[in-house]
mmCIF file of C-alpha atoms in Angstrom:
data_model
loop_
_atom_site.group_PDB
_atom_site.id
_atom_site.type_symbol
_atom_site.label_atom_id
_atom_site.label_comp_id
_atom_site.label_asym_id
_atom_site.label_seq_id
_atom_site.Cartn_x
_atom_site.Cartn_y
_atom_site.Cartn_z
ATOM 1 C CA MET A 1 15.369 -52.970 101.780
ATOM 2 C CA ILE A 2 15.882 -51.632 98.448
ATOM 3 C CA ARG A 3 16.476 -48.619 96.220
ATOM 4 C CA ARG A 4 15.844 -47.966 92.609
ATOM 5 C CA SER A 5 17.069 -45.318 90.246
ATOM 6 C CA LEU A 6 15.707 -44.187 86.924
ATOM 7 C CA SER A 7 18.285 -43.432 84.407
ATOM 8 C CA LEU A 8 18.473 -40.897 81.698
ATOM 9 C CA PHE A 9 21.055 -40.265 79.233
ATOM 10 C CA VAL A 10 22.250 -37.680 76.881
ATOM 11 C CA GLY A 11 25.480 -37.029 75.671
ATOM 12 C CA VAL A 12 28.319 -36.766 73.724
ATOM 13 C CA SER A 13 31.911 -36.533 74.092
ATOM 14 C CA ALA A 14 33.548 -35.534 70.936
ATOM 15 C CA PHE A 15 36.767 -37.252 69.991
ATOM 16 C CA LEU A 16 39.442 -35.103 68.293
ATOM 17 C CA SER A 17 40.113 -35.754 64.638
ATOM 18 C CA LEU A 18 42.116 -34.534 61.661
ATOM 19 C CA ALA A 19 43.660 -35.567 58.359
ATOM 20 C CA PRO A 20 46.002 -34.344 55.640
ATOM 21 C CA ALA A 21 44.410 -33.608 52.300
ATOM 22 C CA LEU A 22 45.529 -31.464 49.427
ATOM 23 C CA ALA A 23 46.259 -31.745 45.874
ATOM 24 C CA LYS A 24 48.970 -32.530 43.471
ATOM 25 C CA ALA A 25 51.253 -29.562 43.157
ATOM 26 C CA ALA A 26 49.341 -26.444 42.266
ATOM 27 C CA PRO A 27 51.551 -23.871 40.642
ATOM 28 C CA PRO A 28 53.337 -22.274 42.343
ATOM 29 C CA ALA A 29 53.612 -25.112 44.900
ATOM 30 C CA SER A 30 55.761 -25.090 48.023
ATOM 31 C CA PRO A 31 58.232 -27.995 48.326
ATOM 32 C CA THR A 32 56.662 -28.899 51.680
ATOM 33 C CA LEU A 33 53.375 -29.552 49.867
ATOM 34 C CA ASP A 34 54.925 -31.636 47.077
ATOM 35 C CA ARG A 35 53.004 -34.906 46.663
ATOM 36 C CA LEU A 36 51.125 -34.243 49.920
ATOM 37 C CA TYR A 37 48.026 -35.736 48.321
ATOM 38 C CA GLU A 38 49.674 -39.171 48.420
ATOM 39 C CA LYS A 39 49.284 -39.145 52.212
ATOM 40 C CA VAL A 40 45.507 -38.745 52.001
ATOM 41 C CA SER A 41 43.518 -41.947 52.322
ATOM 42 C CA CYS A 42 40.923 -41.503 49.589
ATOM 43 C CA GLU A 43 39.407 -44.835 48.557
ATOM 44 C CA ARG A 44 37.083 -43.684 45.750
ATOM 45 C CA ALA A 45 36.001 -40.680 43.736
ATOM 46 C CA GLY A 46 33.193 -38.720 45.372
ATOM 47 C CA GLN A 47 34.075 -39.940 48.862
ATOM 48 C CA SER A 48 33.360 -37.261 51.478
ATOM 49 C CA PHE A 49 34.951 -36.552 54.847
ATOM 50 C CA SER A 50 33.734 -34.281 57.618
ATOM 51 C CA GLY A 51 36.140 -31.854 59.275
ATOM 52 C CA ALA A 52 36.437 -34.242 62.224
ATOM 53 C CA ASP A 53 37.375 -37.102 59.859
ATOM 54 C CA LEU A 54 40.026 -34.937 58.205
ATOM 55 C CA ARG A 55 41.534 -34.008 61.535
ATOM 56 C CA GLN A 56 41.744 -37.630 62.622
ATOM 57 C CA ARG A 57 43.366 -38.736 59.383
ATOM 58 C CA LEU A 58 45.929 -35.950 59.582
ATOM 59 C CA ILE A 59 46.921 -36.910 63.129
ATOM 60 C CA LEU A 60 47.185 -40.606 62.269
ATOM 61 C CA GLN A 61 49.221 -40.024 59.114
ATOM 62 C CA ALA A 62 51.582 -37.370 60.510
ATOM 63 C CA GLY A 63 53.828 -39.956 62.226
ATOM 64 C CA LEU A 64 53.716 -38.112 65.556
ATOM 65 C CA PRO A 65 55.678 -39.540 68.511
ATOM 66 C CA MET A 66 52.998 -40.655 70.985
ATOM 67 C CA THR A 67 54.185 -38.838 74.113
ATOM 68 C CA GLY A 68 52.318 -37.937 77.281
ATOM 69 C CA ALA A 69 52.242 -34.281 76.204
ATOM 70 C CA LEU A 70 50.657 -35.219 72.854
ATOM 71 C CA LEU A 71 48.023 -37.448 74.473
ATOM 72 C CA GLN A 72 47.144 -34.693 76.934
ATOM 73 C CA ALA A 73 46.940 -32.106 74.127
ATOM 74 C CA ILE A 74 44.532 -34.318 72.178
ATOM 75 C CA GLU A 75 42.441 -34.999 75.305
ATOM 76 C CA THR A 76 42.235 -31.307 76.282
ATOM 77 C CA ARG A 77 41.688 -29.928 72.760
ATOM 78 C CA SER A 78 44.957 -28.006 72.684
ATOM 79 C CA LEU A 79 46.840 -29.850 69.906
ATOM 80 C CA GLY A 80 47.005 -26.669 67.804
ATOM 81 C CA GLN A 81 48.766 -24.697 70.552
ATOM 82 C CA LEU A 82 51.173 -27.600 71.105
ATOM 83 C CA ALA A 83 52.038 -27.752 67.383
ATOM 84 C CA ALA A 84 52.496 -23.960 67.256
ATOM 85 C CA SER A 85 54.913 -23.881 70.192
ATOM 86 C CA SER A 86 56.773 -27.198 69.744
ATOM 87 C CA ASN A 87 60.175 -27.749 68.141
ATOM 88 C CA GLU A 88 59.230 -31.327 67.236
ATOM 89 C CA PRO A 89 59.601 -31.648 63.409
ATOM 90 C CA ALA A 90 56.526 -33.854 63.007
ATOM 91 C CA LEU A 91 54.330 -31.379 64.912
ATOM 92 C CA ALA A 92 55.705 -28.426 62.925
ATOM 93 C CA ALA A 93 55.041 -30.308 59.667
ATOM 94 C CA LEU A 94 51.520 -31.101 60.862
ATOM 95 C CA LEU A 95 50.758 -27.400 61.417
ATOM 96 C CA THR A 96 52.367 -26.393 58.090
ATOM 97 C CA SER A 97 50.320 -28.958 56.185
ATOM 98 C CA THR A 98 47.116 -27.866 57.920
ATOM 99 C CA ILE A 99 47.743 -24.188 57.117
ATOM 100 C CA SER A 100 48.334 -25.063 53.459
ATOM 101 C CA ILE A 101 45.278 -27.298 53.201
ATOM 102 C CA LEU A 102 42.924 -24.713 54.707
ATOM 103 C CA ALA A 103 44.483 -21.810 52.788
ATOM 104 C CA ASN A 104 44.584 -23.556 49.374
ATOM 105 C CA PRO A 105 41.575 -25.868 49.119
ATOM 106 C CA GLU A 106 41.694 -25.905 45.316
ATOM 107 C CA GLY A 107 44.688 -25.847 43.014
ATOM 108 C CA GLY A 108 45.582 -26.574 39.412
ATOM 109 C CA GLU A 109 45.459 -30.359 39.806
ATOM 110 C CA ALA A 110 43.639 -30.487 43.127
ATOM 111 C CA ARG A 111 41.619 -33.632 43.627
ATOM 112 C CA PHE A 112 39.580 -32.240 46.526
ATOM 113 C CA THR A 113 37.072 -29.520 47.175
ATOM 114 C CA LEU A 114 37.345 -28.011 50.658
ATOM 115 C CA THR A 115 34.435 -25.897 51.866
ATOM 116 C CA GLY A 116 34.185 -23.970 55.087
ATOM 117 C CA GLN A 117 34.611 -20.629 56.772
ATOM 118 C CA THR A 118 37.293 -18.271 55.574
ATOM 119 C CA ALA A 119 39.526 -16.291 57.907
ATOM 120 C CA PRO A 120 42.267 -13.752 57.153
ATOM 121 C CA ASP A 121 44.629 -15.406 59.626
ATOM 122 C CA THR A 122 45.131 -18.920 58.210
ATOM 123 C CA ARG A 123 47.602 -19.840 60.968
ATOM 124 C CA ALA A 124 45.064 -19.080 63.704
ATOM 125 C CA ARG A 125 42.440 -20.988 61.753
ATOM 126 C CA ALA A 126 44.748 -24.014 61.407
ATOM 127 C CA ILE A 127 45.513 -23.964 65.158
ATOM 128 C CA ALA A 128 41.788 -23.869 65.938
ATOM 129 C CA PHE A 129 41.194 -26.732 63.468
ATOM 130 C CA LEU A 130 43.859 -28.883 65.141
ATOM 131 C CA ASN A 131 42.282 -28.051 68.510
ATOM 132 C CA GLY A 132 39.048 -29.609 67.259
ATOM 133 C CA GLU A 133 37.010 -26.707 65.848
ATOM 134 C CA THR A 134 36.066 -28.597 62.681
ATOM 135 C CA ASP A 135 32.456 -27.468 62.157
ATOM 136 C CA GLY A 136 31.660 -26.194 58.665
ATOM 137 C CA ILE A 137 34.598 -27.941 56.968
ATOM 138 C CA SER A 138 34.253 -30.894 54.610
ATOM 139 C CA LEU A 139 36.283 -32.595 51.883
ATOM 140 C CA THR A 140 35.138 -34.370 48.725
ATOM 141 C CA CYS A 141 37.534 -36.600 46.782
ATOM 142 C CA LYS A 142 37.768 -36.056 43.012
ATOM 143 C CA ALA A 143 39.756 -39.261 42.474
ATOM 144 C CA PRO A 144 41.078 -42.218 44.482
ATOM 145 C CA SER A 145 44.428 -41.841 46.222
ATOM 146 C CA PRO A 146 47.428 -44.025 45.427
ATOM 147 C CA PRO A 147 47.986 -46.854 47.968
ATOM 148 C CA LEU A 148 49.323 -45.601 51.293
ATOM 149 C CA PRO A 149 52.624 -46.844 52.720
ATOM 150 C CA ALA A 150 52.403 -48.895 55.910
ATOM 151 C CA PRO A 151 51.813 -46.507 58.844
ATOM 152 C CA PRO A 152 54.592 -46.229 61.425
ATOM 153 C CA ALA A 153 54.163 -48.202 64.622
ATOM 154 C CA VAL A 154 52.623 -46.147 67.422
ATOM 155 C CA ILE A 155 53.754 -46.902 70.956
ATOM 156 C CA VAL A 156 51.084 -46.035 73.528
ATOM 157 C CA PRO A 157 52.094 -45.660 77.197
ATOM 158 C CA ALA A 158 51.522 -48.960 79.019
ATOM 159 C CA LYS A 159 49.354 -47.492 81.782
ATOM 160 C CA GLU A 160 46.364 -46.747 79.509
ATOM 161 C CA PRO A 161 45.914 -50.302 78.140
ATOM 162 C CA ALA A 162 46.632 -51.689 81.614
ATOM 163 C CA ALA A 163 43.694 -49.757 83.060
ATOM 164 C CA LYS A 164 41.372 -51.131 80.373
ATOM 165 C CA ARG A 165 42.547 -54.709 80.849
ATOM 166 C CA ARG A 166 41.381 -54.570 84.462
ATOM 167 C CA GLY A 167 37.844 -53.945 83.222
ATOM 168 C CA LEU A 168 36.958 -51.939 86.362
ATOM 169 C CA ILE A 169 36.555 -48.295 87.360
ATOM 170 C CA LEU A 170 37.170 -47.250 90.970
ATOM 171 C CA ALA A 171 36.309 -43.624 91.722
ATOM 172 C CA ASP A 172 34.630 -41.331 94.250
ATOM 173 C CA SER A 173 31.078 -41.494 92.840
ATOM 174 C CA LYS A 174 29.126 -42.934 89.923
ATOM 175 C CA ASN A 175 29.142 -39.493 88.240
ATOM 176 C CA ASP A 176 32.889 -39.981 87.655
ATOM 177 C CA PHE A 177 32.208 -42.754 85.130
ATOM 178 C CA ILE A 178 31.731 -40.255 82.283
ATOM 179 C CA LYS A 179 35.022 -38.431 82.991
ATOM 180 C CA PRO A 180 38.451 -39.179 81.479
ATOM 181 C CA PRO A 181 40.616 -41.314 83.826
ATOM 182 C CA ARG A 182 42.787 -38.405 84.966
ATOM 183 C CA GLU A 183 39.756 -36.286 85.935
ATOM 184 C CA ARG A 184 37.945 -38.886 88.049
ATOM 185 C CA GLY A 185 37.628 -38.390 91.781
ATOM 186 C CA PHE A 186 39.520 -40.700 94.144
ATOM 187 C CA ALA A 187 37.845 -43.419 96.159
ATOM 188 C CA THR A 188 38.867 -42.498 99.711
ATOM 189 C CA LEU A 189 39.298 -43.795 103.231
ATOM 190 C CA GLY A 190 39.948 -41.209 105.934
ATOM 191 C CA PHE A 191 39.584 -39.887 109.456
ATOM 192 C CA GLU A 192 37.593 -36.803 110.310
ATOM 193 C CA GLU A 193 36.638 -34.504 113.139
ATOM 194 C CA ASP A 194 33.199 -32.988 113.335
ATOM 195 C CA LYS A 195 32.992 -29.245 113.964
ATOM 196 C CA ALA A 196 30.451 -29.930 116.699
ATOM 197 C CA ALA A 197 33.172 -31.856 118.624
ATOM 198 C CA ASP A 198 32.027 -35.369 117.700
ATOM 199 C CA THR A 199 35.101 -37.397 116.743
ATOM 200 C CA ARG A 200 34.427 -39.336 113.565
ATOM 201 C CA LEU A 201 36.172 -42.663 113.367
ATOM 202 C CA LEU A 202 35.749 -43.530 109.738
ATOM 203 C CA ASN A 203 34.951 -41.859 106.459
ATOM 204 C CA ALA A 204 34.751 -44.032 103.334
ATOM 205 C CA SER A 205 33.566 -43.079 99.866
ATOM 206 C CA LEU A 206 33.818 -45.163 96.696
ATOM 207 C CA ALA A 207 32.084 -46.188 93.502
ATOM 208 C CA LEU A 208 33.080 -49.408 91.755
ATOM 209 C CA ALA A 209 31.888 -50.313 88.255
ATOM 210 C CA MET A 210 32.675 -52.352 85.193
ATOM 211 C CA GLU A 211 34.191 -50.500 82.237
ATOM 212 C CA PRO A 212 31.250 -49.119 80.175
ATOM 213 C CA ILE A 213 29.886 -51.859 77.895
ATOM 214 C CA LEU A 214 28.459 -51.083 74.451
ATOM 215 C CA PHE A 215 24.684 -51.474 74.778
ATOM 216 C CA ALA A 216 23.523 -50.080 71.434
ATOM 217 C CA LYS A 217 24.897 -48.135 68.475
ATOM 218 C CA PRO A 218 21.902 -46.432 66.812
ATOM 219 C CA SER A 219 24.112 -44.763 64.195
ATOM 220 C CA GLU A 220 27.728 -44.481 63.126
ATOM 221 C CA ALA A 221 28.252 -41.517 65.469
ATOM 222 C CA THR A 222 25.900 -42.344 68.352
ATOM 223 C CA GLU A 223 26.414 -44.948 71.053
ATOM 224 C CA LEU A 224 24.818 -46.002 74.332
ATOM 225 C CA ARG A 225 26.842 -47.819 77.007
ATOM 226 C CA TRP A 226 25.740 -49.323 80.308
ATOM 227 C CA THR A 227 27.696 -49.866 83.500
ATOM 228 C CA PRO A 228 26.659 -52.004 86.513
ATOM 229 C CA PHE A 229 27.970 -50.302 89.654
ATOM 230 C CA VAL A 230 28.053 -50.255 93.443
ATOM 231 C CA GLN A 231 28.508 -47.021 95.403
ATOM 232 C CA TYR A 232 29.236 -46.807 99.128
ATOM 233 C CA ASN A 233 29.435 -43.823 101.477
ATOM 234 C CA ARG A 234 30.022 -44.409 105.197
ATOM 235 C CA ARG A 235 30.674 -42.056 108.054
ATOM 236 C CA ALA A 236 30.734 -43.698 111.469
ATOM 237 C CA ALA A 237 30.612 -41.588 114.618
ATOM 238 C CA ARG A 238 31.596 -42.614 118.127
ATOM 239 C CA SER A 239 28.319 -41.171 119.366
ATOM 240 C CA GLY A 240 26.292 -42.861 116.631
ATOM 241 C CA ARG A 241 24.713 -39.484 115.893
ATOM 242 C CA GLU A 242 24.625 -37.879 112.432
ATOM 243 C CA GLU A 243 25.967 -40.975 110.702
ATOM 244 C CA VAL A 244 26.006 -41.450 106.947
ATOM 245 C CA ASN A 245 25.436 -44.998 105.722
ATOM 246 C CA ASP A 246 24.555 -45.282 102.050
ATOM 247 C CA LEU A 247 24.969 -48.399 99.897
ATOM 248 C CA THR A 248 23.707 -48.098 96.316
ATOM 249 C CA LEU A 249 23.453 -50.882 93.719
ATOM 250 C CA GLY A 250 22.404 -50.168 90.173
ATOM 251 C CA ASN A 251 23.028 -49.649 86.489
ATOM 252 C CA SER A 252 24.199 -46.455 84.849
ATOM 253 C CA PHE A 253 23.888 -45.460 81.212
ATOM 254 C CA ILE A 254 26.166 -43.185 79.164
ATOM 255 C CA PHE A 255 24.935 -41.666 75.904
ATOM 256 C CA ARG A 256 27.348 -39.994 73.465
ATOM 257 C CA ASN A 257 27.038 -38.386 70.044
ATOM 258 C CA PRO A 258 30.156 -36.449 68.992
ATOM 259 C CA LYS A 259 28.183 -34.384 66.460
ATOM 260 C CA GLN A 260 25.752 -33.003 69.012
ATOM 261 C CA ALA A 261 26.097 -29.324 69.928
ATOM 262 C CA GLY A 262 28.374 -28.622 72.891
ATOM 263 C CA GLY A 263 29.815 -32.128 72.938
ATOM 264 C CA ALA A 264 27.108 -33.140 75.412
ATOM 265 C CA ILE A 265 27.398 -36.349 77.427
ATOM 266 C CA GLY A 266 24.261 -37.857 78.919
ATOM 267 C CA PHE A 267 24.432 -39.943 82.064
ATOM 268 C CA GLY A 268 21.653 -41.667 83.943
ATOM 269 C CA SER A 269 21.267 -44.359 86.552
ATOM 270 C CA LEU A 270 18.592 -46.633 87.959
ATOM 271 C CA ALA A 271 19.472 -48.014 91.390
ATOM 272 C CA PHE A 272 18.451 -49.426 94.749
ATOM 273 C CA GLN A 273 19.677 -47.540 97.796
ATOM 274 C CA THR A 274 20.002 -49.144 101.222
ATOM 275 C CA ASP A 275 22.705 -49.319 103.929
ATOM 276 C CA ASP A 276 25.269 -51.913 104.920
ATOM 277 C CA ALA A 277 22.835 -53.345 107.486
ATOM 278 C CA ALA A 278 20.005 -53.530 104.914
ATOM 279 C CA LYS A 279 17.687 -51.413 107.064
ATOM 280 C CA ALA A 280 16.660 -48.897 104.392
ATOM 281 C CA ALA A 281 15.031 -49.348 101.004
ATOM 282 C CA VAL A 282 14.812 -46.531 98.462
ATOM 283 C CA TRP A 283 14.457 -46.811 94.693
ATOM 284 C CA VAL A 284 16.178 -43.955 92.898
ATOM 285 C CA GLY A 285 16.706 -42.719 89.369
ATOM 286 C CA ASP A 286 18.670 -39.754 88.113
ATOM 287 C CA ALA A 287 19.792 -38.125 84.902
ATOM 288 C CA LEU A 288 22.738 -35.802 84.296
ATOM 289 C CA ILE A 289 23.892 -33.844 81.279
ATOM 290 C CA ASP A 290 27.365 -32.356 80.926
ATOM 291 C CA PHE A 291 28.622 -30.031 78.178
ATOM 292 C CA PRO A 292 32.449 -30.347 78.062
ATOM 293 C CA ARG A 293 32.796 -27.811 75.245
ATOM 294 C CA VAL A 294 30.756 -25.070 76.898
ATOM 295 C CA ARG A 295 32.082 -25.290 80.422
ATOM 296 C CA PRO A 296 33.110 -21.932 81.933
ATOM 297 C CA CYS A 297 36.638 -23.211 81.336
ATOM 298 C CA THR A 298 37.980 -26.447 79.901
ATOM 299 C CA ARG A 299 41.664 -26.523 80.715
ATOM 300 C CA ARG A 300 43.646 -23.298 81.092
ATOM 301 C CA ASP A 301 46.996 -22.404 82.573
ATOM 302 C CA ALA A 302 47.356 -19.536 85.059
ATOM 303 C CA LEU A 303 50.706 -18.822 86.748
ATOM 304 C CA GLY A 304 51.770 -22.405 86.113
ATOM 305 C CA TRP A 305 48.555 -23.907 87.525
ATOM 306 C CA ALA A 306 46.516 -26.151 85.226
ATOM 307 C CA MET A 307 42.854 -25.238 85.762
ATOM 308 C CA ARG A 308 39.796 -27.430 85.195
ATOM 309 C CA CYS A 309 36.133 -26.792 85.825
ATOM 310 C CA ASN A 310 32.856 -28.543 85.178
ATOM 311 C CA LEU A 311 29.141 -27.838 85.195
ATOM 312 C CA SER A 312 26.448 -30.523 85.062
ATOM 313 C CA ILE A 313 22.662 -30.262 85.233
ATOM 314 C CA VAL A 314 20.934 -33.028 87.226
ATOM 315 C CA VAL A 315 17.404 -34.277 87.951
ATOM 316 C CA ASP A 316 16.561 -37.189 90.264
ATOM 317 C CA TYR A 317 13.584 -39.077 91.644
ATOM 318 C CA ALA A 318 13.203 -41.364 94.673
ATOM 319 C CA ASP A 319 10.543 -43.703 96.036
ATOM 320 C CA VAL A 320 11.173 -44.195 99.777
ATOM 321 C CA GLN A 321 9.874 -47.611 100.828
ATOM 322 C CA ASP A 322 11.807 -47.798 104.118
ATOM 323 C CA PRO A 323 13.803 -44.842 105.510
ATOM 324 C CA GLY A 324 15.952 -47.008 107.795
ATOM 325 C CA ASP A 325 17.696 -44.838 110.429
ATOM 326 C CA SER A 326 17.308 -41.598 108.475
ATOM 327 C CA GLN A 327 14.929 -39.246 110.243
ATOM 328 C CA LYS A 328 14.676 -36.964 107.214
ATOM 329 C CA LEU A 329 13.828 -39.786 104.814
ATOM 330 C CA ALA A 330 11.139 -40.901 107.283
ATOM 331 C CA GLU A 331 9.264 -37.690 106.431
ATOM 332 C CA LEU A 332 9.187 -38.526 102.712
ATOM 333 C CA ASP A 333 7.319 -40.958 100.484
ATOM 334 C CA THR A 334 8.750 -39.723 97.185
ATOM 335 C CA TYR A 335 10.634 -36.745 95.912
ATOM 336 C CA PHE A 336 11.543 -35.180 92.577
ATOM 337 C CA ARG A 337 14.500 -32.791 92.505
ATOM 338 C CA GLY A 338 16.538 -30.678 90.130
ATOM 339 C CA GLY A 339 19.988 -29.251 90.641
ATOM 340 C CA MET A 340 23.556 -29.007 89.483
ATOM 341 C CA ASN A 341 27.115 -30.167 90.138
ATOM 342 C CA LEU A 342 29.853 -27.522 90.021
ATOM 343 C CA GLY A 343 33.580 -28.113 90.306
ATOM 344 C CA LEU A 344 36.820 -26.141 90.018
ATOM 345 C CA SER A 345 40.351 -27.501 90.458
ATOM 346 C CA ALA A 346 43.940 -26.414 89.869
ATOM 347 C CA GLU A 347 47.147 -28.434 89.948
ATOM 348 C CA GLN A 348 50.863 -27.733 89.619
ATOM 349 C CA ASN A 349 53.959 -29.934 89.632
ATOM 350 C CA PHE A 350 56.503 -28.836 92.235
ATOM 351 C CA GLY A 351 59.096 -31.552 91.595
ATOM 352 C CA PHE A 352 58.440 -33.421 94.852
ATOM 353 C CA GLY A 353 54.885 -34.054 93.701
ATOM 354 C CA VAL A 354 51.744 -32.491 92.274
ATOM 355 C CA ILE A 355 49.737 -30.152 94.508
ATOM 356 C CA THR A 356 46.007 -30.026 93.783
ATOM 357 C CA ILE A 357 43.503 -27.478 95.102
ATOM 358 C CA SER A 358 39.836 -28.135 94.412
ATOM 359 C CA SER A 359 36.350 -27.065 95.378
ATOM 360 C CA SER A 360 32.909 -28.361 94.498
ATOM 361 C CA TYR A 361 29.231 -27.785 95.136
ATOM 362 C CA ASN A 362 26.488 -30.352 94.532
ATOM 363 C CA GLY A 363 22.969 -29.048 95.113
ATOM 364 C CA ARG A 364 19.473 -30.483 94.788
ATOM 365 C CA TYR A 365 16.161 -28.616 95.120
ATOM 366 C CA ASP A 366 13.045 -30.632 95.945
ATOM 367 C CA ILE A 367 10.448 -29.582 93.387
ATOM 368 C CA SER A 368 7.636 -31.710 94.852
ATOM 369 C CA SER A 369 7.653 -31.367 98.668
ATOM 370 C CA ARG A 370 10.661 -29.136 99.456
ATOM 371 C CA LYS A 371 11.595 -31.602 102.235
ATOM 372 C CA ALA A 372 14.390 -33.363 100.321
ATOM 373 C CA SER A 373 16.453 -30.350 99.308
ATOM 374 C CA GLY A 374 20.158 -30.626 100.061
ATOM 375 C CA GLY A 375 23.531 -29.320 99.064
ATOM 376 C CA ILE A 376 27.165 -30.041 99.853
ATOM 377 C CA PHE A 377 30.078 -27.598 99.575
ATOM 378 C CA SER A 378 33.622 -28.933 99.759
ATOM 379 C CA VAL A 379 37.102 -27.432 99.459
ATOM 380 C CA GLY A 380 40.432 -29.204 99.862
ATOM 381 C CA ALA A 381 44.098 -29.596 98.971
ATOM 382 C CA GLY A 382 45.919 -32.780 98.010
ATOM 383 C CA LEU A 383 49.308 -34.199 97.100
ATOM 384 C CA ARG A 384 49.986 -36.785 94.375
ATOM 385 C CA PRO A 385 53.350 -38.309 93.335
ATOM 386 C CA SER A 386 52.764 -37.243 89.689
ATOM 387 C CA ALA A 387 50.091 -35.737 87.434
ATOM 388 C CA GLY A 388 48.878 -39.158 86.267
ATOM 389 C CA SER A 389 49.180 -40.874 89.649
ATOM 390 C CA ASN A 390 46.308 -42.976 90.961
ATOM 391 C CA ILE A 391 47.199 -42.282 94.607
ATOM 392 C CA SER A 392 46.400 -39.117 96.553
ATOM 393 C CA LEU A 393 46.702 -37.762 100.100
ATOM 394 C CA GLU A 394 44.197 -35.017 100.806
ATOM 395 C CA THR A 395 42.708 -32.823 103.505
ATOM 396 C CA ARG A 396 39.210 -31.470 102.917
ATOM 397 C CA TYR A 397 36.539 -29.343 104.585
ATOM 398 C CA THR A 398 32.905 -30.262 103.863
ATOM 399 C CA ARG A 399 29.721 -28.569 104.948
ATOM 400 C CA GLY A 400 26.051 -28.965 104.045
ATOM 401 C CA THR A 401 23.382 -31.652 103.712
ATOM 402 C CA THR A 402 24.267 -34.963 102.050
ATOM 403 C CA ILE A 403 22.492 -35.555 98.744
ATOM 404 C CA ASN A 404 21.174 -39.097 99.329
ATOM 405 C CA THR A 405 20.745 -39.533 103.101
ATOM 406 C CA LEU A 406 19.979 -35.832 103.876
ATOM 407 C CA VAL A 407 22.327 -35.792 106.889
ATOM 408 C CA ASP A 408 23.832 -32.462 107.987
ATOM 409 C CA VAL A 409 27.644 -32.470 108.006
ATOM 410 C CA ASP A 410 30.294 -29.947 109.035
ATOM 411 C CA LYS A 411 33.659 -31.679 109.073
ATOM 412 C CA ILE A 412 37.374 -31.656 108.383
ATOM 413 C CA THR A 413 38.788 -34.858 106.881
ATOM 414 C CA LEU A 414 42.244 -36.291 106.244
ATOM 415 C CA ARG A 415 41.960 -39.064 103.681
ATOM 416 C CA LEU A 416 43.935 -41.375 101.432
ATOM 417 C CA GLY A 417 42.593 -41.871 97.915
ATOM 418 C CA TYR A 418 42.995 -44.390 95.099
ATOM 419 C CA ARG A 419 41.400 -44.677 91.640
ATOM 420 C CA LEU A 420 41.416 -46.995 88.623
#
């Protein structure tokens, strides 16, 4: 018994970029700007760079020590704030150079023309530029640059390459595949108690996939990746009543274009949904679009808590060939639904470990028959050894109707999680 899923895509996740570029000394020139142009990689006259290219070049050529704080600042688009508040000489020099470049695009012997918005506060503008707000800024070379010295060796923390060498992603659901590693949900195994007094023996939730593989690159900025995956959700009850048993096999697709408005990321999947006894057969397809840059919040600090939130718009379709043991699916032949995924989390390091508080709501509204509508609300608290740890212990309360099997749940769960 089988299940299919149509996949859509859209998307973009913009990668942060920056580069140093100025001119030979323009009178009167500050000593910190002396011969700054020699650090700019300019291969030929007339060569043009976008603001994102400039940002990337500046970061690469600044000789920054590759620390966890720097990697997190780049990932969360807060490099400007880090440079403004840090005592690290390389970061301070990076901000000074950026201020000078944006404030003095043309000088006596300048070899570049910098166009873009003007702002009275050049420091604030430079901070925003380092954060990734590069729209409207471009650079055109007037002459080639002298050869660059060999760049300093950059040491990247071992855990990031190690994760890629494994070639696998282990997370809570297939929707986690588009998230950065530290934002993915944990695959979990736990025990739960139903609010209606049924003791649940087992609760398992996981999605396993290959690292996204490049499928096509239509342009220099646009790429499409595909990911074969398996997703499994199981809730076994002593009574056998209100069980969840969902095994999904399929392919997902991730579409990115960093120049698209809002930094949109498109995600879609085409899959076959059954159960671990192969009694059901449902073909499913879904499409999701996420806008990382226009979320209600990206990453903010409040009273020492690091906040994250997300908002995704989803549509899905299913062709029910065999409902298996699901009474609700037995009432359906097909359905077409629209909905959203909402999430909010906060974490803080207390020395003994990182405490995380999170809540989420995933809802689907059946546009065709109204019989397949469902929604799940969940709130929980967890403990991890460190902010980047792949292990978590969590307690969670969940209530609603499961998205795929349409089973009503009202439960409290204690679970152990792991992710790759």
